[in-house]
CSV table of C-alpha atoms in Angstrom, one decimal:
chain,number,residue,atom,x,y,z
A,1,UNK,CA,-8.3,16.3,0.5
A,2,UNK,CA,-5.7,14.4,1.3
A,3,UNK,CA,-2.3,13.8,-0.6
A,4,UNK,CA,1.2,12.7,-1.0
A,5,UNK,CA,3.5,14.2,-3.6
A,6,UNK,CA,6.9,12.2,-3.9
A,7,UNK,CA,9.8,12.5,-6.1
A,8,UNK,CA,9.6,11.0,-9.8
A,9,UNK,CA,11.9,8.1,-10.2
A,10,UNK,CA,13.6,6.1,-11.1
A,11,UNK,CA,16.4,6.5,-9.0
A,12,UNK,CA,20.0,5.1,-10.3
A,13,UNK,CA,22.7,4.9,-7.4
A,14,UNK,CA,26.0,3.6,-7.0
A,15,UNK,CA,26.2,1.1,-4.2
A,16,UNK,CA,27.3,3.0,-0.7
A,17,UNK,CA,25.9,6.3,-2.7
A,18,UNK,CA,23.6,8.6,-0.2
A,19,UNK,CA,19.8,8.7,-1.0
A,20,UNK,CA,16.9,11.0,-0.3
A,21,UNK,CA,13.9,10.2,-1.8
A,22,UNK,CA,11.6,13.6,-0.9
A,23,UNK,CA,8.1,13.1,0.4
A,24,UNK,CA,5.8,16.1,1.1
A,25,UNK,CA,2.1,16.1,1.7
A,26,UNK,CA,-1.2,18.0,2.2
A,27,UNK,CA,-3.2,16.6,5.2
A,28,UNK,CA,-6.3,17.6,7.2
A,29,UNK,CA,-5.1,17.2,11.1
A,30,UNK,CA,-2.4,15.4,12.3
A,31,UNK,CA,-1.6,12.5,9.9
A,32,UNK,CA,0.5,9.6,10.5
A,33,UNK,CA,3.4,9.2,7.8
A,34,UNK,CA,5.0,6.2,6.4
A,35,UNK,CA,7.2,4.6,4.1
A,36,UNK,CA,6.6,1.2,2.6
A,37,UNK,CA,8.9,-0.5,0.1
A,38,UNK,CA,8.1,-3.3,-2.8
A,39,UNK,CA,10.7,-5.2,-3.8
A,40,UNK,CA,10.2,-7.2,-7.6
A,41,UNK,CA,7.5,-9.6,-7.7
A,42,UNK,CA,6.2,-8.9,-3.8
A,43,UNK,CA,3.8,-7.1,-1.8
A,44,UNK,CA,4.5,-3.9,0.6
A,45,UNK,CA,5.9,-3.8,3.2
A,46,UNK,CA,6.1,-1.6,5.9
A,47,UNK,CA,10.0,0.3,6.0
A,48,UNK,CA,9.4,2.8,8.9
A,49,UNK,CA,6.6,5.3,9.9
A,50,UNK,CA,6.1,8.3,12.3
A,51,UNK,CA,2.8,9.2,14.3
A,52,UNK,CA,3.8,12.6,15.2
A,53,UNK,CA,5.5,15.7,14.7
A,54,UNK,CA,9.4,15.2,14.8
A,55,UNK,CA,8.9,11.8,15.3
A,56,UNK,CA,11.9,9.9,13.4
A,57,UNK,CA,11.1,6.5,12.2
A,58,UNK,CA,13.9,4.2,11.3
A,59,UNK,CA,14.4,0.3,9.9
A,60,UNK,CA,17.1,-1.3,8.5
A,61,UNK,CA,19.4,2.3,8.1
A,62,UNK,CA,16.8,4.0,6.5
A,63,UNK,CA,15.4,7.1,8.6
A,64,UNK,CA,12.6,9.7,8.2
A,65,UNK,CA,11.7,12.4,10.1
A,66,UNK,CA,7.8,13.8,10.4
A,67,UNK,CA,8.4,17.9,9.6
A,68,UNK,CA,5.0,19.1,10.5
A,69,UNK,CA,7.0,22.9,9.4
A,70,UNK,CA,7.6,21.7,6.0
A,71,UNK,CA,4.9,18.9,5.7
A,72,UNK,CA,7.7,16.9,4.2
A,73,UNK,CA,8.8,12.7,5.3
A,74,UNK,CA,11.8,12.8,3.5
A,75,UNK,CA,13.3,9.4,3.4
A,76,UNK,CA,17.4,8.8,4.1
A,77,UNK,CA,20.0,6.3,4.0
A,78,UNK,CA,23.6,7.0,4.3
A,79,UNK,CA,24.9,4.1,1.8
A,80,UNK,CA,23.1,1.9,0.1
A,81,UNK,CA,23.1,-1.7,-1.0
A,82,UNK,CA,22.3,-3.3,-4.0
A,83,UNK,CA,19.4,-5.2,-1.8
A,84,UNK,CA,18.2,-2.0,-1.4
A,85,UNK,CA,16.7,-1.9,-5.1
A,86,UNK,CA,13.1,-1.8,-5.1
A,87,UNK,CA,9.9,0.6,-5.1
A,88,UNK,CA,9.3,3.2,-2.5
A,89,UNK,CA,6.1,4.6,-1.4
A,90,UNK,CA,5.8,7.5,0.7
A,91,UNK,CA,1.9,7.1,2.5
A,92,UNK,CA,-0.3,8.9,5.3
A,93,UNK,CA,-3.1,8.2,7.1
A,94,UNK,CA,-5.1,11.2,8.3
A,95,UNK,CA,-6.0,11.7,12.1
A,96,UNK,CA,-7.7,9.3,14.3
A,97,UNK,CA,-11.0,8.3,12.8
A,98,UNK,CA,-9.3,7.3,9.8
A,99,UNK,CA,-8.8,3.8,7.9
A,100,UNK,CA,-6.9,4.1,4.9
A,101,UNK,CA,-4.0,5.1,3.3
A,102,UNK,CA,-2.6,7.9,0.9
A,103,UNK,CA,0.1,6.9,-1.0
A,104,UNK,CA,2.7,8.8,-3.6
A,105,UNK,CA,3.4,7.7,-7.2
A,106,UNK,CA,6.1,5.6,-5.9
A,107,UNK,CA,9.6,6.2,-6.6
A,108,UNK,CA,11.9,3.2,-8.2
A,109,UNK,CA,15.4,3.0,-6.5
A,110,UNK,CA,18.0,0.8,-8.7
A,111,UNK,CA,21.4,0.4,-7.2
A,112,UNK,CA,24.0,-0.6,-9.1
A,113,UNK,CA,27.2,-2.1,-7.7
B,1,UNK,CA,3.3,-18.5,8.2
B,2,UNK,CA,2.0,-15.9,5.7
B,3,UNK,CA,0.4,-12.8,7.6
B,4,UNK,CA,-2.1,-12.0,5.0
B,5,UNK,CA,-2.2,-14.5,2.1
B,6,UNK,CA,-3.8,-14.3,-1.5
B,7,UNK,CA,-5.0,-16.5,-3.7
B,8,UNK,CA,-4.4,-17.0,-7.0
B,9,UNK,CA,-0.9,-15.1,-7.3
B,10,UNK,CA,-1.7,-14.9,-11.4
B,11,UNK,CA,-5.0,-14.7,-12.9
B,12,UNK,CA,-5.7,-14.5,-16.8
B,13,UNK,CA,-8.6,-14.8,-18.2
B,14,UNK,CA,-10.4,-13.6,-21.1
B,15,UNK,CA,-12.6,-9.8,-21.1
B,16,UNK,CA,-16.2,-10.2,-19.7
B,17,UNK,CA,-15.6,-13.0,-17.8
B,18,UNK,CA,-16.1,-13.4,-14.0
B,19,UNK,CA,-13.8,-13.7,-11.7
B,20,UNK,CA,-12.9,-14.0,-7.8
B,21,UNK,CA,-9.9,-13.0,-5.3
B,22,UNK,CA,-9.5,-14.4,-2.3
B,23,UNK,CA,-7.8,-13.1,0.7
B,24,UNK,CA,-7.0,-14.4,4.4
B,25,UNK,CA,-5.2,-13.0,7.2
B,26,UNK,CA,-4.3,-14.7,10.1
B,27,UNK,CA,-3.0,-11.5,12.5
B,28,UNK,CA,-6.3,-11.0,14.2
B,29,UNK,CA,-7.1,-7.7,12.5
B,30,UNK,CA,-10.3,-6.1,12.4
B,31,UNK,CA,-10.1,-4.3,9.4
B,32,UNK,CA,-9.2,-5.4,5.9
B,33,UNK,CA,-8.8,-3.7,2.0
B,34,UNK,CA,-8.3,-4.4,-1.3
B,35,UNK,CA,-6.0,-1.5,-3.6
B,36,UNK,CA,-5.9,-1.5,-7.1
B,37,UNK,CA,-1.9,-1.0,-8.4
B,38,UNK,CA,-2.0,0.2,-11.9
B,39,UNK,CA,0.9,-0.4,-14.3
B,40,UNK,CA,2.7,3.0,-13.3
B,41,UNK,CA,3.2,1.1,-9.8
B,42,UNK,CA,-0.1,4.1,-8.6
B,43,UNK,CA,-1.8,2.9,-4.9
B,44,UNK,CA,-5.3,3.2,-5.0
B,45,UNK,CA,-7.5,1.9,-1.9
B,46,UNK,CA,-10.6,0.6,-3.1
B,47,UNK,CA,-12.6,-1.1,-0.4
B,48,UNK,CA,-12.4,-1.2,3.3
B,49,UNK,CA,-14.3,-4.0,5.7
B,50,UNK,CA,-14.1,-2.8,9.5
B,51,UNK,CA,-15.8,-6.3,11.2
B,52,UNK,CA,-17.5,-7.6,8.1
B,53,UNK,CA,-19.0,-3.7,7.6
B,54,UNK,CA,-18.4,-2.4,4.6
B,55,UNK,CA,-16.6,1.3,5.7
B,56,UNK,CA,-14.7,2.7,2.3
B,57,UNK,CA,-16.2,2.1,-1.3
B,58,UNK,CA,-14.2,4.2,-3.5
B,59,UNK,CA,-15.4,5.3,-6.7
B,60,UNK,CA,-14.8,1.6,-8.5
B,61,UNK,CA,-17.1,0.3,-10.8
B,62,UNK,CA,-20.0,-1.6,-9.5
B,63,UNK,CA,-18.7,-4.5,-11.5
B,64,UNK,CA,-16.8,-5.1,-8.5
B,65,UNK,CA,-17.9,-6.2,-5.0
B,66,UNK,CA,-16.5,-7.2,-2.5
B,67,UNK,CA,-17.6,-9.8,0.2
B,68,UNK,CA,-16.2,-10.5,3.9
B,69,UNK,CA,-17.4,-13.8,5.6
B,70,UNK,CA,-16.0,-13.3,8.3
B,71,UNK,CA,-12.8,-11.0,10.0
B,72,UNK,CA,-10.0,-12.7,8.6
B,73,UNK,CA,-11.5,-13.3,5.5
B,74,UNK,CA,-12.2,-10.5,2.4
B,75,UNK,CA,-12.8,-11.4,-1.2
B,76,UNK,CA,-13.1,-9.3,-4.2
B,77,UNK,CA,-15.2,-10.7,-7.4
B,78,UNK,CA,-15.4,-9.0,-10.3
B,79,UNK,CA,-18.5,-9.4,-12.9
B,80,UNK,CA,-17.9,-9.1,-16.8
B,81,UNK,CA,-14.2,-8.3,-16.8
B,82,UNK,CA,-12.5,-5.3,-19.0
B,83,UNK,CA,-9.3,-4.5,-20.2
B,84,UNK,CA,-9.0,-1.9,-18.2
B,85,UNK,CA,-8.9,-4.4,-14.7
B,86,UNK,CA,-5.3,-5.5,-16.1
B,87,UNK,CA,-3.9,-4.3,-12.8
B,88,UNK,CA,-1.9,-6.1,-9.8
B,89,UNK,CA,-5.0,-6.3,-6.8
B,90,UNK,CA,-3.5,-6.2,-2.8
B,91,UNK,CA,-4.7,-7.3,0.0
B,92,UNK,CA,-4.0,-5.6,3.1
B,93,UNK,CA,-5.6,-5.4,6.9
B,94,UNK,CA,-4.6,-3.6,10.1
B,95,UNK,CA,-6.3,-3.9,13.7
B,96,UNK,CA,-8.4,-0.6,14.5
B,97,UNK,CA,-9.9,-1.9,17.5
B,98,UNK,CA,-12.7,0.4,19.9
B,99,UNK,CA,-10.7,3.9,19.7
B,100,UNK,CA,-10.7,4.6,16.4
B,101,UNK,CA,-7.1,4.6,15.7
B,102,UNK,CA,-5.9,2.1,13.0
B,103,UNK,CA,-2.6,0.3,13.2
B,104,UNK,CA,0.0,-0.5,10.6
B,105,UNK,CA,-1.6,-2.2,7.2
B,106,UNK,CA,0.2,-5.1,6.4
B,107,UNK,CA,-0.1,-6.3,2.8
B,108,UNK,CA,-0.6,-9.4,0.9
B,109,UNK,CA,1.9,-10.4,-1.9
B,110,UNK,CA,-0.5,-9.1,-4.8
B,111,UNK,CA,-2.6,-10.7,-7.4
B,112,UNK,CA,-1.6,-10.0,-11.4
B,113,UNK,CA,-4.8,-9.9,-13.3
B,114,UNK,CA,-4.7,-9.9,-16.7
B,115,UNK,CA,-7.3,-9.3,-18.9
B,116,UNK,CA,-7.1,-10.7,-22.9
């Protein structure tokens, strides 16, 4: 089946700090990748996503890029922001045919400035 | 404006009571869901309505069923509530349309059910 295996939080940063937050997954066909964020008290939302193989997907400085080699979604930014505190949720959706989505444990990103 | 909207935002209510969850989107899609988010912040999709058809039914208790009146419409009630439904409910929907392929999901703002 299908699944998404994401690093265990939380995550404790200094404000302009690099993050990765690793993403890998197991996938029947050619999946579509994503990353979704929850900030306190809301709903997901969509961050970036990436329909193909090296496809990069990027949104407010955050980047991605679909390794079909590695089966990995790792997600980047170069410096973060305090804003930037929140949940992150690595997710596929297998090949066309398909409704839902797969998503990770989450991982919780605090920033602290 | 809200994309996909639910209602209540907070629900409390005392175990084996009956209860309802409404959701409404206003993006045109053709396909809406309800997930389960479980206190450890854990996704789980539970139901999927592709044009008022039923199309996922996850392994979920048949306590709860879902109902769809109509596209933009999809509401989850849930018959003699447990302890164990405690859990924040979303909402989400996504347009599929005739190939196959389904869009983005976009997702409600959640409803916290808590069960005494």
């Amino acid at each position: 089946g299908n699944s998404v295996t994401q690093m265990e939080g939380p995550v404790t940063l200094s404000e302009e700090a690099f993050l990765t937050i690793n993403c890998t997954y197991t996938a029947t066909g050619y999946p579509s990748l994503f990353w979704y964020v929850q900030y306190p008290g809301e709903g997901l939302q969509l961050l970036l996503k990436a329909t193909k193989a090296d496809d990069k997907g990027s949104n407010k400085g955050f980047e991605a890029t679909y390794r079909k080699e590695t089966t990995s979604f790792h997600l980047e930014k170069g410096s973060v922001q305090v804003s930037d505190s929140a949940v992150y949720f690595c997710a596929l959706r297998a090949g066309a045919g398909s409704y839902q989505l797969t998503f990770g444990k989450g991982t919780k990103l605090s920033v602290i400035p | 404006d809200t994309a996909v909207s639910q209602t209540p935002k907070y629900l409390v209510t005392q175990m084996g009571n009956d209860k309802s969850i409404k959701c409404e989107q206003n993006l045109g899609h053709d396909t809406m869901y309800w997930y389960k988010q479980d206190s450890k912040k854990f996704l789980k999709i539970m139901f999927s309505y592709n044009n008022k058809e039923l199309i996922i039914n996850e392994t979920v208790p048949n306590r709860f069923s879902p109902k769809s009146p109509d596209k933009a419409h999809l509401n989850l009630h849930i018959n003699s509530l447990e302890l164990g439904d405690s859990a924040v409910y979303f909402c989400a929907s996504s347009q599929v349309g005739g190939s196959g392929k389904a869009d983005t999901q976009y997702f409600g703002p959640g409803t916290r059910l808590t069960v005494l």
